[in-house]
mmCIF file of N, CA, C and O in Angstrom:
data_model
loop_
_atom_site.group_PDB
_atom_site.id
_atom_site.type_symbol
_atom_site.label_atom_id
_atom_site.label_comp_id
_atom_site.label_asym_id
_atom_site.label_seq_id
_atom_site.Cartn_x
_atom_site.Cartn_y
_atom_site.Cartn_z
ATOM 1 N N MET A 26 -195.169 -76.652 -133.605
ATOM 2 C CA MET A 26 -194.764 -78.039 -132.717
ATOM 3 C C MET A 26 -196.122 -78.485 -133.605
ATOM 4 O O MET A 26 -195.454 -79.982 -134.895
ATOM 5 N N TYR A 27 -197.406 -78.267 -134.233
ATOM 6 C CA TYR A 27 -197.865 -78.402 -135.538
ATOM 7 C C TYR A 27 -197.693 -77.636 -136.630
ATOM 8 O O TYR A 27 -197.941 -77.044 -136.451
ATOM 9 N N ALA A 28 -197.474 -78.551 -137.141
ATOM 10 C CA ALA A 28 -198.012 -77.834 -138.745
ATOM 11 C C ALA A 28 -199.270 -77.798 -138.821
ATOM 12 O O ALA A 28 -199.549 -79.419 -139.825
ATOM 13 N N HIS A 29 -199.603 -76.549 -138.919
ATOM 14 C CA HIS A 29 -200.884 -76.789 -140.022
ATOM 15 C C HIS A 29 -201.180 -76.223 -141.410
ATOM 16 O O HIS A 29 -200.619 -75.481 -141.447
ATOM 17 N N SER A 30 -201.719 -76.394 -142.137
ATOM 18 C CA SER A 30 -201.683 -75.888 -143.507
ATOM 19 C C SER A 30 -202.350 -74.112 -143.085
ATOM 20 O O SER A 30 -203.959 -74.765 -142.478
ATOM 21 N N THR A 31 -202.915 -73.688 -143.986
ATOM 22 C CA THR A 31 -203.443 -72.468 -143.894
ATOM 23 C C THR A 31 -205.081 -73.086 -144.718
ATOM 24 O O THR A 31 -205.682 -72.560 -143.633
ATOM 25 N N GLU A 32 -205.676 -73.989 -145.106
ATOM 26 C CA GLU A 32 -206.652 -74.775 -145.214
ATOM 27 C C GLU A 32 -206.943 -75.326 -143.933
ATOM 28 O O GLU A 32 -208.270 -75.344 -143.723
ATOM 29 N N SER A 33 -206.208 -76.292 -143.775
ATOM 30 C CA SER A 33 -207.576 -76.304 -142.281
ATOM 31 C C SER A 33 -206.864 -76.132 -141.013
ATOM 32 O O SER A 33 -208.330 -76.002 -140.047
ATOM 33 N N ILE A 34 -206.272 -74.612 -141.221
ATOM 34 C CA ILE A 34 -207.320 -74.001 -140.479
ATOM 35 C C ILE A 34 -208.246 -72.994 -140.474
ATOM 36 O O ILE A 34 -209.144 -72.691 -139.730
ATOM 37 N N GLN A 35 -208.412 -72.955 -141.811
ATOM 38 C CA GLN A 35 -209.329 -72.308 -142.838
ATOM 39 C C GLN A 35 -210.584 -73.197 -142.174
ATOM 40 O O GLN A 35 -212.072 -72.335 -141.564
ATOM 41 N N THR A 36 -210.338 -74.702 -142.236
ATOM 42 C CA THR A 36 -211.733 -75.099 -141.618
ATOM 43 C C THR A 36 -212.126 -75.232 -140.187
ATOM 44 O O THR A 36 -213.141 -75.147 -140.194
ATOM 45 N N GLU A 37 -210.785 -74.978 -139.572
ATOM 46 C CA GLU A 37 -211.010 -75.388 -138.414
ATOM 47 C C GLU A 37 -212.051 -74.150 -137.919
ATOM 48 O O GLU A 37 -212.862 -73.920 -137.139
ATOM 49 N N LEU A 38 -211.105 -73.143 -138.227
ATOM 50 C CA LEU A 38 -212.422 -71.751 -137.950
ATOM 51 C C LEU A 38 -213.973 -72.115 -138.416
ATOM 52 O O LEU A 38 -214.876 -70.909 -137.170
ATOM 53 N N ALA A 39 -214.285 -72.019 -139.904
ATOM 54 C CA ALA A 39 -216.013 -71.722 -140.411
ATOM 55 C C ALA A 39 -216.359 -73.211 -139.351
ATOM 56 O O ALA A 39 -217.256 -73.114 -139.155
ATOM 57 N N GLY A 40 -215.647 -73.666 -139.265
ATOM 58 C CA GLY A 40 -216.135 -74.554 -138.425
ATOM 59 C C GLY A 40 -216.655 -74.213 -137.107
ATOM 60 O O GLY A 40 -217.528 -75.022 -136.007
ATOM 61 N N THR A 41 -215.670 -73.468 -136.781
ATOM 62 C CA THR A 41 -215.876 -73.119 -134.931
ATOM 63 C C THR A 41 -217.254 -72.540 -135.549
ATOM 64 O O THR A 41 -218.372 -72.040 -134.536
ATOM 65 N N GLY A 42 -217.043 -70.763 -136.296
ATOM 66 C CA GLY A 42 -218.411 -70.207 -136.725
ATOM 67 C C GLY A 42 -219.261 -70.927 -136.483
ATOM 68 O O GLY A 42 -220.365 -70.176 -135.952
ATOM 69 N N LEU A 43 -219.311 -72.238 -137.219
ATOM 70 C CA LEU A 43 -220.679 -73.020 -137.347
ATOM 71 C C LEU A 43 -221.169 -73.395 -135.967
ATOM 72 O O LEU A 43 -222.321 -73.458 -135.956
ATOM 73 N N ALA A 44 -220.357 -73.824 -135.372
ATOM 74 C CA ALA A 44 -220.416 -73.831 -133.688
ATOM 75 C C ALA A 44 -221.215 -73.118 -132.860
ATOM 76 O O ALA A 44 -222.461 -73.156 -132.287
ATOM 77 N N VAL A 45 -220.239 -71.846 -132.786
ATOM 78 C CA VAL A 45 -221.195 -70.498 -132.240
ATOM 79 C C VAL A 45 -222.126 -70.622 -132.745
ATOM 80 O O VAL A 45 -223.061 -70.073 -132.093
ATOM 81 N N SER A 46 -221.838 -70.411 -134.364
ATOM 82 C CA SER A 46 -223.655 -70.038 -134.136
ATOM 83 C C SER A 46 -224.854 -70.795 -134.070
ATOM 84 O O SER A 46 -226.105 -70.343 -133.871
ATOM 85 N N ARG A 47 -224.835 -72.500 -133.751
ATOM 86 C CA ARG A 47 -225.875 -73.226 -133.275
ATOM 87 C C ARG A 47 -226.393 -73.214 -132.159
ATOM 88 O O ARG A 47 -226.756 -73.572 -131.795
ATOM 89 N N ASP A 48 -224.424 -73.603 -131.302
ATOM 90 C CA ASP A 48 -224.538 -73.137 -130.070
ATOM 91 C C ASP A 48 -225.661 -71.967 -129.881
ATOM 92 O O ASP A 48 -226.797 -72.042 -128.545
ATOM 93 N N LEU A 49 -225.752 -70.233 -130.679
ATOM 94 C CA LEU A 49 -226.659 -69.466 -130.265
ATOM 95 C C LEU A 49 -228.014 -69.946 -130.698
ATOM 96 O O LEU A 49 -229.045 -69.848 -129.888
ATOM 97 N N MET A 50 -227.986 -70.654 -131.585
ATOM 98 C CA MET A 50 -229.514 -70.835 -131.848
ATOM 99 C C MET A 50 -230.169 -71.944 -130.948
ATOM 100 O O MET A 50 -231.457 -72.771 -130.660
ATOM 101 N N VAL A 51 -229.323 -72.582 -130.282
ATOM 102 C CA VAL A 51 -229.507 -73.513 -129.369
ATOM 103 C C VAL A 51 -230.354 -72.912 -128.005
ATOM 104 O O VAL A 51 -231.271 -73.791 -127.730
ATOM 105 N N GLY A 52 -229.223 -72.144 -127.686
ATOM 106 C CA GLY A 52 -230.228 -71.013 -126.644
ATOM 107 C C GLY A 52 -230.648 -70.091 -126.951
ATOM 108 O O GLY A 52 -232.145 -69.891 -126.409
ATOM 109 N N ILE A 53 -231.033 -69.328 -128.062
ATOM 110 C CA ILE A 53 -231.988 -68.610 -128.647
ATOM 111 C C ILE A 53 -232.781 -69.222 -128.588
ATOM 112 O O ILE A 53 -234.494 -68.707 -128.934
ATOM 113 N N ALA A 54 -233.500 -70.015 -129.251
ATOM 114 C CA ALA A 54 -235.019 -70.990 -130.497
ATOM 115 C C ALA A 54 -235.640 -70.888 -129.005
ATOM 116 O O ALA A 54 -236.797 -70.446 -129.147
ATOM 117 N N PRO A 55 -235.258 -71.578 -127.427
ATOM 118 C CA PRO A 55 -235.846 -72.110 -126.685
ATOM 119 C C PRO A 55 -236.741 -71.010 -126.330
ATOM 120 O O PRO A 55 -238.035 -70.783 -126.197
ATOM 121 N N PHE A 56 -235.767 -69.675 -126.303
ATOM 122 C CA PHE A 56 -236.004 -68.884 -125.170
ATOM 123 C C PHE A 56 -237.166 -67.407 -126.448
ATOM 124 O O PHE A 56 -238.735 -67.688 -125.785
ATOM 125 N N VAL A 57 -237.010 -67.715 -127.957
ATOM 126 C CA VAL A 57 -238.501 -67.070 -128.601
ATOM 127 C C VAL A 57 -238.942 -67.910 -128.942
ATOM 128 O O VAL A 57 -240.685 -67.185 -128.308
ATOM 129 N N ILE A 58 -239.020 -69.059 -128.735
ATOM 130 C CA ILE A 58 -240.556 -70.324 -128.477
ATOM 131 C C ILE A 58 -241.056 -70.438 -127.505
ATOM 132 O O ILE A 58 -242.423 -69.871 -126.838
ATOM 133 N N GLY A 59 -240.732 -69.603 -125.997
ATOM 134 C CA GLY A 59 -241.224 -69.788 -124.524
ATOM 135 C C GLY A 59 -241.282 -68.370 -124.916
ATOM 136 O O GLY A 59 -242.963 -67.930 -124.073
ATOM 137 N N LEU A 60 -241.232 -67.066 -125.887
ATOM 138 C CA LEU A 60 -241.988 -66.073 -125.493
ATOM 139 C C LEU A 60 -242.963 -65.966 -126.322
ATOM 140 O O LEU A 60 -244.046 -65.392 -125.977
ATOM 141 N N VAL A 61 -243.530 -66.726 -127.198
ATOM 142 C CA VAL A 61 -244.335 -66.510 -128.484
ATOM 143 C C VAL A 61 -245.427 -67.756 -126.796
ATOM 144 O O VAL A 61 -246.783 -67.036 -127.571
ATOM 145 N N ILE A 62 -245.115 -68.273 -127.166
ATOM 146 C CA ILE A 62 -245.792 -69.084 -125.630
ATOM 147 C C ILE A 62 -246.159 -68.108 -124.399
ATOM 148 O O ILE A 62 -247.812 -68.076 -124.642
ATOM 149 N N VAL A 63 -245.837 -67.561 -124.262
ATOM 150 C CA VAL A 63 -246.174 -66.631 -123.085
ATOM 151 C C VAL A 63 -246.916 -65.579 -123.636
ATOM 152 O O VAL A 63 -248.261 -64.767 -122.976
ATOM 153 N N GLY A 64 -246.478 -65.093 -124.776
ATOM 154 C CA GLY A 64 -247.792 -63.957 -125.885
ATOM 155 C C GLY A 64 -248.860 -65.201 -125.942
ATOM 156 O O GLY A 64 -249.648 -63.906 -125.549
ATOM 157 N N VAL A 65 -248.805 -65.803 -126.389
ATOM 158 C CA VAL A 65 -250.229 -66.055 -126.381
ATOM 159 C C VAL A 65 -251.281 -66.471 -125.028
ATOM 160 O O VAL A 65 -252.192 -66.430 -125.641
ATOM 161 N N LEU A 66 -250.389 -66.844 -123.843
ATOM 162 C CA LEU A 66 -250.963 -67.463 -122.616
ATOM 163 C C LEU A 66 -251.885 -65.792 -122.145
ATOM 164 O O LEU A 66 -252.912 -65.785 -121.906
ATOM 165 N N ILE A 67 -250.942 -64.741 -121.787
ATOM 166 C CA ILE A 67 -251.819 -63.152 -122.109
ATOM 167 C C ILE A 67 -252.374 -63.005 -123.024
ATOM 168 O O ILE A 67 -253.687 -61.767 -122.837
ATOM 169 N N GLY A 68 -252.561 -63.223 -124.474
ATOM 170 C CA GLY A 68 -253.592 -63.018 -125.120
ATOM 171 C C GLY A 68 -254.520 -63.557 -124.901
ATOM 172 O O GLY A 68 -255.724 -63.212 -125.159
ATOM 173 N N ALA A 69 -254.915 -65.059 -124.135
ATOM 174 C CA ALA A 69 -255.920 -65.832 -123.706
ATOM 175 C C ALA A 69 -256.717 -65.518 -122.798
ATOM 176 O O ALA A 69 -257.542 -64.893 -122.921
ATOM 177 N N VAL A 70 -255.758 -64.892 -121.646
ATOM 178 C CA VAL A 70 -256.527 -64.326 -120.601
ATOM 179 C C VAL A 70 -257.100 -62.932 -120.786
ATOM 180 O O VAL A 70 -258.350 -62.659 -120.449
ATOM 181 N N VAL A 71 -256.544 -62.378 -121.775
ATOM 182 C CA VAL A 71 -257.082 -60.992 -122.187
ATOM 183 C C VAL A 71 -258.185 -61.213 -122.809
ATOM 184 O O VAL A 71 -259.236 -60.045 -122.697
ATOM 185 N N LEU A 72 -258.337 -62.086 -123.779
ATOM 186 C CA LEU A 72 -259.534 -62.403 -124.137
ATOM 187 C C LEU A 72 -260.500 -63.000 -123.508
ATOM 188 O O LEU A 72 -262.197 -62.745 -123.949
ATOM 189 N N GLY A 73 -260.015 -63.918 -122.442
ATOM 190 C CA GLY A 73 -261.219 -63.918 -121.145
ATOM 191 C C GLY A 73 -261.875 -63.459 -121.082
ATOM 192 O O GLY A 73 -262.897 -63.392 -121.000
ATOM 193 N N ILE A 74 -260.788 -62.347 -119.909
ATOM 194 C CA ILE A 74 -261.246 -60.985 -119.396
ATOM 195 C C ILE A 74 -262.564 -60.284 -120.022
ATOM 196 O O ILE A 74 -263.928 -59.666 -120.080
ATOM 197 N N ARG A 75 -262.238 -59.722 -122.018
ATOM 198 C CA ARG A 75 -263.858 -59.578 -122.480
ATOM 199 C C ARG A 75 -263.963 -59.722 -122.573
ATOM 200 O O ARG A 75 -265.862 -59.418 -122.391
ATOM 201 N N VAL A 76 -264.803 -61.238 -122.619
ATOM 202 C CA VAL A 76 -265.367 -61.978 -122.858
ATOM 203 C C VAL A 76 -266.712 -61.684 -122.225
ATOM 204 O O VAL A 76 -267.436 -62.465 -121.692
ATOM 205 N N LYS A 77 -265.626 -62.128 -119.978
ATOM 206 C CA LYS A 77 -266.413 -61.954 -119.292
ATOM 207 C C LYS A 77 -267.622 -60.866 -119.209
ATOM 208 O O LYS A 77 -268.372 -60.796 -118.692
ATOM 209 N N LYS A 78 -266.708 -60.042 -119.345
ATOM 210 C CA LYS A 78 -267.662 -58.326 -119.312
ATOM 211 C C LYS A 78 -268.858 -58.290 -120.233
ATOM 212 O O LYS A 78 -269.169 -57.914 -119.416
ATOM 213 N N ARG A 79 -269.144 -59.044 -121.175
ATOM 214 C CA ARG A 79 -269.911 -58.853 -121.635
ATOM 215 C C ARG A 79 -270.701 -59.965 -121.619
ATOM 216 O O ARG A 79 -272.041 -59.162 -122.041
ATOM 217 N N GLU A 80 -270.342 -61.214 -120.650
ATOM 218 C CA GLU A 80 -271.701 -61.677 -120.379
ATOM 219 C C GLU A 80 -272.951 -61.171 -119.297
ATOM 220 O O GLU A 80 -272.363 -59.680 -118.420
ATOM 221 N N PRO A 81 -274.184 -61.421 -119.101
ATOM 222 C CA PRO A 81 -275.140 -60.463 -118.324
ATOM 223 C C PRO A 81 -274.596 -60.299 -117.114
ATOM 224 O O PRO A 81 -274.310 -61.850 -116.435
ATOM 225 N N ALA A 82 -274.668 -59.868 -116.126
ATOM 226 C CA ALA A 82 -273.931 -59.750 -114.449
ATOM 227 C C ALA A 82 -275.170 -61.454 -114.182
ATOM 228 O O ALA A 82 -276.387 -60.969 -114.470
ATOM 229 N N THR A 83 -274.597 -61.166 -113.336
ATOM 230 C CA THR A 83 -275.588 -62.512 -112.304
ATOM 231 C C THR A 83 -276.837 -61.529 -111.526
ATOM 232 O O THR A 83 -276.098 -61.119 -111.062
ATOM 233 N N PRO A 84 -277.622 -62.309 -111.423
ATOM 234 C CA PRO A 84 -278.890 -61.988 -110.938
ATOM 235 C C PRO A 84 -278.424 -61.794 -109.077
ATOM 236 O O PRO A 84 -277.729 -62.679 -108.357
ATOM 237 N N ARG A 85 -279.532 -60.711 -108.564
ATOM 238 C CA ARG A 85 -279.304 -59.712 -107.212
ATOM 239 C C ARG A 85 -280.115 -61.254 -106.380
ATOM 240 O O ARG A 85 -280.678 -61.708 -106.854
ATOM 241 N N PRO A 86 -279.722 -61.263 -104.891
ATOM 242 C CA PRO A 86 -280.418 -62.752 -103.910
ATOM 243 C C PRO A 86 -281.778 -62.388 -104.590
ATOM 244 O O PRO A 86 -282.545 -63.047 -104.231
ATOM 245 N N GLU A 87 -282.426 -61.232 -104.322
ATOM 246 C CA GLU A 87 -283.923 -60.882 -104.829
ATOM 247 C C GLU A 87 -284.765 -61.007 -106.354
ATOM 248 O O GLU A 87 -285.668 -61.401 -106.449
ATOM 249 N N GLU A 88 -283.838 -61.104 -106.750
ATOM 250 C CA GLU A 88 -284.240 -61.830 -108.142
ATOM 251 C C GLU A 88 -283.662 -63.162 -108.163
ATOM 252 O O GLU A 88 -283.840 -63.485 -109.646
ATOM 253 N N GLN A 89 -282.771 -63.950 -107.595
ATOM 254 C CA GLN A 89 -282.841 -65.321 -107.568
ATOM 255 C C GLN A 89 -284.354 -66.045 -107.729
ATOM 256 O O GLN A 89 -284.865 -65.881 -106.760
ATOM 257 N N PRO A 90 -284.507 -67.196 -108.346
ATOM 258 C CA PRO A 90 -285.947 -68.155 -108.039
ATOM 259 C C PRO A 90 -286.068 -68.190 -106.843
ATOM 260 O O PRO A 90 -285.506 -68.767 -106.097
ATOM 261 N N ARG A 91 -287.465 -69.055 -106.356
ATOM 262 C CA ARG A 91 -287.326 -69.587 -105.193
ATOM 263 C C ARG A 91 -288.487 -70.757 -105.362
ATOM 264 O O ARG A 91 -289.148 -70.748 -106.211
ATOM 265 N N ALA A 92 -287.738 -71.798 -104.298
ATOM 266 C CA ALA A 92 -288.772 -72.778 -104.418
ATOM 267 C C ALA A 92 -289.949 -72.603 -104.282
ATOM 268 O O ALA A 92 -290.743 -71.336 -103.012
ATOM 269 N N PRO A 93 -290.996 -73.544 -104.127
ATOM 270 C CA PRO A 93 -291.979 -73.422 -103.804
ATOM 271 C C PRO A 93 -292.385 -73.651 -102.425
ATOM 272 O O PRO A 93 -291.154 -73.908 -101.499
ATOM 273 N N GLU A 94 -293.280 -73.102 -101.788
ATOM 274 C CA GLU A 94 -293.662 -72.670 -100.755
ATOM 275 C C GLU A 94 -294.040 -74.761 -100.486
ATOM 276 O O GLU A 94 -294.862 -75.024 -100.834
ATOM 277 N N ARG A 95 -293.347 -74.813 -99.136
ATOM 278 C CA ARG A 95 -293.786 -76.653 -98.252
ATOM 279 C C ARG A 95 -293.939 -76.603 -96.661
ATOM 280 O O ARG A 95 -293.455 -75.744 -96.324
ATOM 281 N N ASP A 96 -294.657 -77.681 -96.762
ATOM 282 C CA ASP A 96 -294.797 -77.508 -94.858
ATOM 283 C C ASP A 96 -294.149 -78.600 -94.576
ATOM 284 O O ASP A 96 -293.797 -79.373 -93.360
ATOM 285 N N HIS A 97 -292.349 -79.598 -95.244
ATOM 286 C CA HIS A 97 -291.247 -80.674 -95.506
ATOM 287 C C HIS A 97 -290.915 -80.312 -96.476
ATOM 288 O O HIS A 97 -291.071 -79.533 -97.908
ATOM 289 N N PRO A 98 -289.636 -81.110 -96.151
ATOM 290 C CA PRO A 98 -288.459 -80.814 -96.944
ATOM 291 C C PRO A 98 -288.241 -81.377 -97.969
ATOM 292 O O PRO A 98 -289.313 -82.461 -98.104
ATOM 293 N N PRO A 99 -288.303 -81.366 -99.449
ATOM 294 C CA PRO A 99 -288.063 -82.203 -100.433
ATOM 295 C C PRO A 99 -287.837 -83.508 -99.892
ATOM 296 O O PRO A 99 -286.575 -83.456 -100.102
ATOM 297 N N GLY A 100 -288.016 -84.452 -100.663
ATOM 298 C CA GLY A 100 -287.872 -86.021 -101.075
ATOM 299 C C GLY A 100 -288.362 -86.522 -99.563
ATOM 300 O O GLY A 100 -288.407 -88.037 -99.703
ATOM 301 N N VAL A 101 -289.150 -85.824 -98.034
ATOM 302 C CA VAL A 101 -289.848 -86.855 -97.330
ATOM 303 C C VAL A 101 -290.924 -87.365 -97.776
ATOM 304 O O VAL A 101 -291.494 -86.855 -98.585
ATOM 305 N N VAL A 102 -291.419 -88.315 -97.909
ATOM 306 C CA VAL A 102 -292.394 -88.915 -97.950
ATOM 307 C C VAL A 102 -292.721 -88.910 -96.323
ATOM 308 O O VAL A 102 -292.735 -89.568 -95.560
ATOM 309 N N HIS A 103 -294.550 -88.616 -97.335
ATOM 310 C CA HIS A 103 -295.199 -89.002 -95.864
ATOM 311 C C HIS A 103 -296.411 -90.350 -95.879
ATOM 312 O O HIS A 103 -297.251 -90.276 -95.188
ATOM 313 N N GLU A 104 -296.262 -90.536 -97.155
ATOM 314 C CA GLU A 104 -296.922 -92.186 -97.579
ATOM 315 C C GLU A 104 -296.060 -93.022 -96.077
ATOM 316 O O GLU A 104 -295.329 -93.252 -95.657
ATOM 317 N N HIS A 105 -297.125 -93.823 -95.661
ATOM 318 C CA HIS A 105 -296.751 -94.989 -94.477
ATOM 319 C C HIS A 105 -297.208 -96.621 -94.943
ATOM 320 O O HIS A 105 -298.271 -97.131 -95.697
ATOM 321 N N PRO A 106 -296.588 -97.108 -95.440
ATOM 322 C CA PRO A 106 -296.504 -98.507 -96.580
ATOM 323 C C PRO A 106 -297.249 -99.645 -96.264
ATOM 324 O O PRO A 106 -297.753 -99.384 -94.849
ATOM 325 N N GLU A 107 -297.849 -100.727 -96.408
ATOM 326 C CA GLU A 107 -298.162 -100.812 -95.829
ATOM 327 C C GLU A 107 -297.984 -101.783 -95.605
ATOM 328 O O GLU A 107 -297.090 -102.110 -95.290
ATOM 329 N N SER A 108 -298.670 -102.625 -93.904
ATOM 330 C CA SER A 108 -298.035 -103.443 -93.522
ATOM 331 C C SER A 108 -298.223 -104.681 -93.396
ATOM 332 O O SER A 108 -299.147 -104.781 -93.750
ATOM 333 N N HIS A 109 -296.741 -105.249 -93.483
ATOM 334 C CA HIS A 109 -297.245 -106.969 -94.132
ATOM 335 C C HIS A 109 -296.870 -107.914 -92.387
ATOM 336 O O HIS A 109 -295.379 -108.495 -92.933
ATOM 337 N N GLU A 110 -297.741 -107.860 -92.701
ATOM 338 C CA GLU A 110 -297.990 -108.971 -91.338
ATOM 339 C C GLU A 110 -297.504 -110.294 -91.609
ATOM 340 O O GLU A 110 -298.813 -110.661 -92.639
ATOM 341 N N LEU A 111 -296.647 -111.054 -91.028
ATOM 342 C CA LEU A 111 -296.622 -112.453 -91.096
ATOM 343 C C LEU A 111 -297.062 -112.898 -90.025
ATOM 344 O O LEU A 111 -297.644 -112.504 -88.940
ATOM 345 N N PRO A 112 -297.541 -114.641 -90.708
ATOM 346 C CA PRO A 112 -299.027 -115.227 -89.689
ATOM 347 C C PRO A 112 -297.864 -116.071 -88.524
ATOM 348 O O PRO A 112 -296.389 -116.153 -89.337
ATOM 349 N N GLN A 113 -297.637 -116.116 -86.937
ATOM 350 C CA GLN A 113 -297.509 -116.835 -86.831
ATOM 351 C C GLN A 113 -297.659 -118.056 -86.787
ATOM 352 O O GLN A 113 -297.976 -118.323 -84.901
ATOM 353 N N ASP A 114 -297.631 -119.022 -87.137
ATOM 354 C CA ASP A 114 -297.809 -120.286 -87.566
ATOM 355 C C ASP A 114 -296.772 -121.124 -87.021
ATOM 356 O O ASP A 114 -296.471 -122.631 -86.834
ATOM 357 N N GLY A 115 -294.991 -121.083 -86.887
ATOM 358 C CA GLY A 115 -294.542 -121.314 -86.620
ATOM 359 C C GLY A 115 -293.758 -121.961 -87.628
ATOM 360 O O GLY A 115 -292.592 -122.358 -87.966
ATOM 361 N N VAL A 116 -294.151 -121.913 -88.981
ATOM 362 C CA VAL A 116 -293.512 -122.149 -90.099
ATOM 363 C C VAL A 116 -293.171 -120.900 -90.454
ATOM 364 O O VAL A 116 -292.702 -120.272 -90.819
ATOM 365 N N ARG A 117 -291.369 -121.282 -91.148
ATOM 366 C CA ARG A 117 -290.212 -120.749 -91.660
ATOM 367 C C ARG A 117 -290.250 -120.292 -93.068
ATOM 368 O O ARG A 117 -290.965 -121.621 -94.437
ATOM 369 N N ARG A 118 -290.166 -119.353 -93.171
ATOM 370 C CA ARG A 118 -290.400 -118.926 -94.678
ATOM 371 C C ARG A 118 -289.331 -118.314 -94.956
ATOM 372 O O ARG A 118 -288.232 -117.535 -94.837
ATOM 373 N N THR A 119 -288.990 -118.326 -97.005
ATOM 374 C CA THR A 119 -287.965 -117.923 -97.545
ATOM 375 C C THR A 119 -288.435 -116.781 -98.164
ATOM 376 O O THR A 119 -289.594 -116.420 -98.837
ATOM 377 N N ALA A 120 -287.631 -116.380 -99.001
ATOM 378 C CA ALA A 120 -287.598 -115.237 -100.094
ATOM 379 C C ALA A 120 -288.909 -115.517 -100.518
ATOM 380 O O ALA A 120 -289.851 -114.555 -100.724
ATOM 381 N N HIS A 121 -289.677 -116.633 -101.635
ATOM 382 C CA HIS A 121 -289.917 -116.339 -102.181
ATOM 383 C C HIS A 121 -291.054 -116.827 -101.852
ATOM 384 O O HIS A 121 -292.327 -116.930 -102.856
ATOM 385 N N HIS A 122 -291.508 -117.283 -100.751
ATOM 386 C CA HIS A 122 -292.563 -117.504 -100.003
ATOM 387 C C HIS A 122 -293.203 -116.226 -99.501
ATOM 388 O O HIS A 122 -294.647 -115.721 -99.346
ATOM 389 N N LEU A 123 -292.578 -115.061 -99.235
ATOM 390 C CA LEU A 123 -293.218 -113.844 -99.341
ATOM 391 C C LEU A 123 -293.582 -112.750 -99.873
ATOM 392 O O LEU A 123 -294.562 -112.377 -99.900
ATOM 393 N N GLY A 124 -292.696 -113.096 -101.388
ATOM 394 C CA GLY A 124 -293.547 -112.264 -102.963
ATOM 395 C C GLY A 124 -292.431 -111.039 -103.037
ATOM 396 O O GLY A 124 -291.568 -110.626 -102.200
ATOM 397 N N GLY A 125 -292.445 -110.384 -104.320
ATOM 398 C CA GLY A 125 -291.842 -109.338 -104.506
ATOM 399 C C GLY A 125 -292.126 -107.988 -103.705
ATOM 400 O O GLY A 125 -293.283 -107.931 -103.142
ATOM 401 N N PRO A 126 -291.284 -106.795 -104.173
ATOM 402 C CA PRO A 126 -291.762 -105.789 -103.437
ATOM 403 C C PRO A 126 -293.260 -105.182 -104.405
ATOM 404 O O PRO A 126 -292.985 -105.611 -106.086
ATOM 405 N N GLY A 127 -293.538 -104.244 -103.749
ATOM 406 C CA GLY A 127 -294.402 -104.084 -104.637
ATOM 407 C C GLY A 127 -296.039 -104.132 -103.805
ATOM 408 O O GLY A 127 -296.611 -104.644 -103.132
ATOM 409 N N PRO A 128 -297.075 -102.891 -104.141
ATOM 410 C CA PRO A 128 -297.931 -103.014 -103.852
ATOM 411 C C PRO A 128 -298.733 -104.477 -104.342
ATOM 412 O O PRO A 128 -299.973 -104.509 -103.319
ATOM 413 N N ASN A 129 -298.452 -105.258 -104.970
ATOM 414 C CA ASN A 129 -299.051 -106.195 -105.321
ATOM 415 C C ASN A 129 -298.373 -107.997 -104.889
ATOM 416 O O ASN A 129 -298.947 -108.519 -105.289
ATOM 417 N N ALA A 130 -297.414 -107.363 -103.745
ATOM 418 C CA ALA A 130 -296.519 -108.683 -103.248
ATOM 419 C C ALA A 130 -297.832 -108.792 -102.073
ATOM 420 O O ALA A 130 -298.167 -108.683 -101.703
#
């Protein structure tokens, strides 16, 4: 029915072969790249394990540094600030009348 010349049939077959090899490369290339990435990750884990083994061991509980002995928890202040009594003369005072924070206020 269709009249194909020998030349056109050879061209189609060559194109089909190229398409098949190209399809194989499209499927194989990501697989190979994935294998390379997995290999690199496995190598990184093995290298990390080797480095971790070379590090010195963590100190035992009795070798841990101790905090100094105190009679109160750290950060607790035992000083009492000066009492700033306001005169009870009935005059309204604003912030600038009261002075700033600190020992000289």
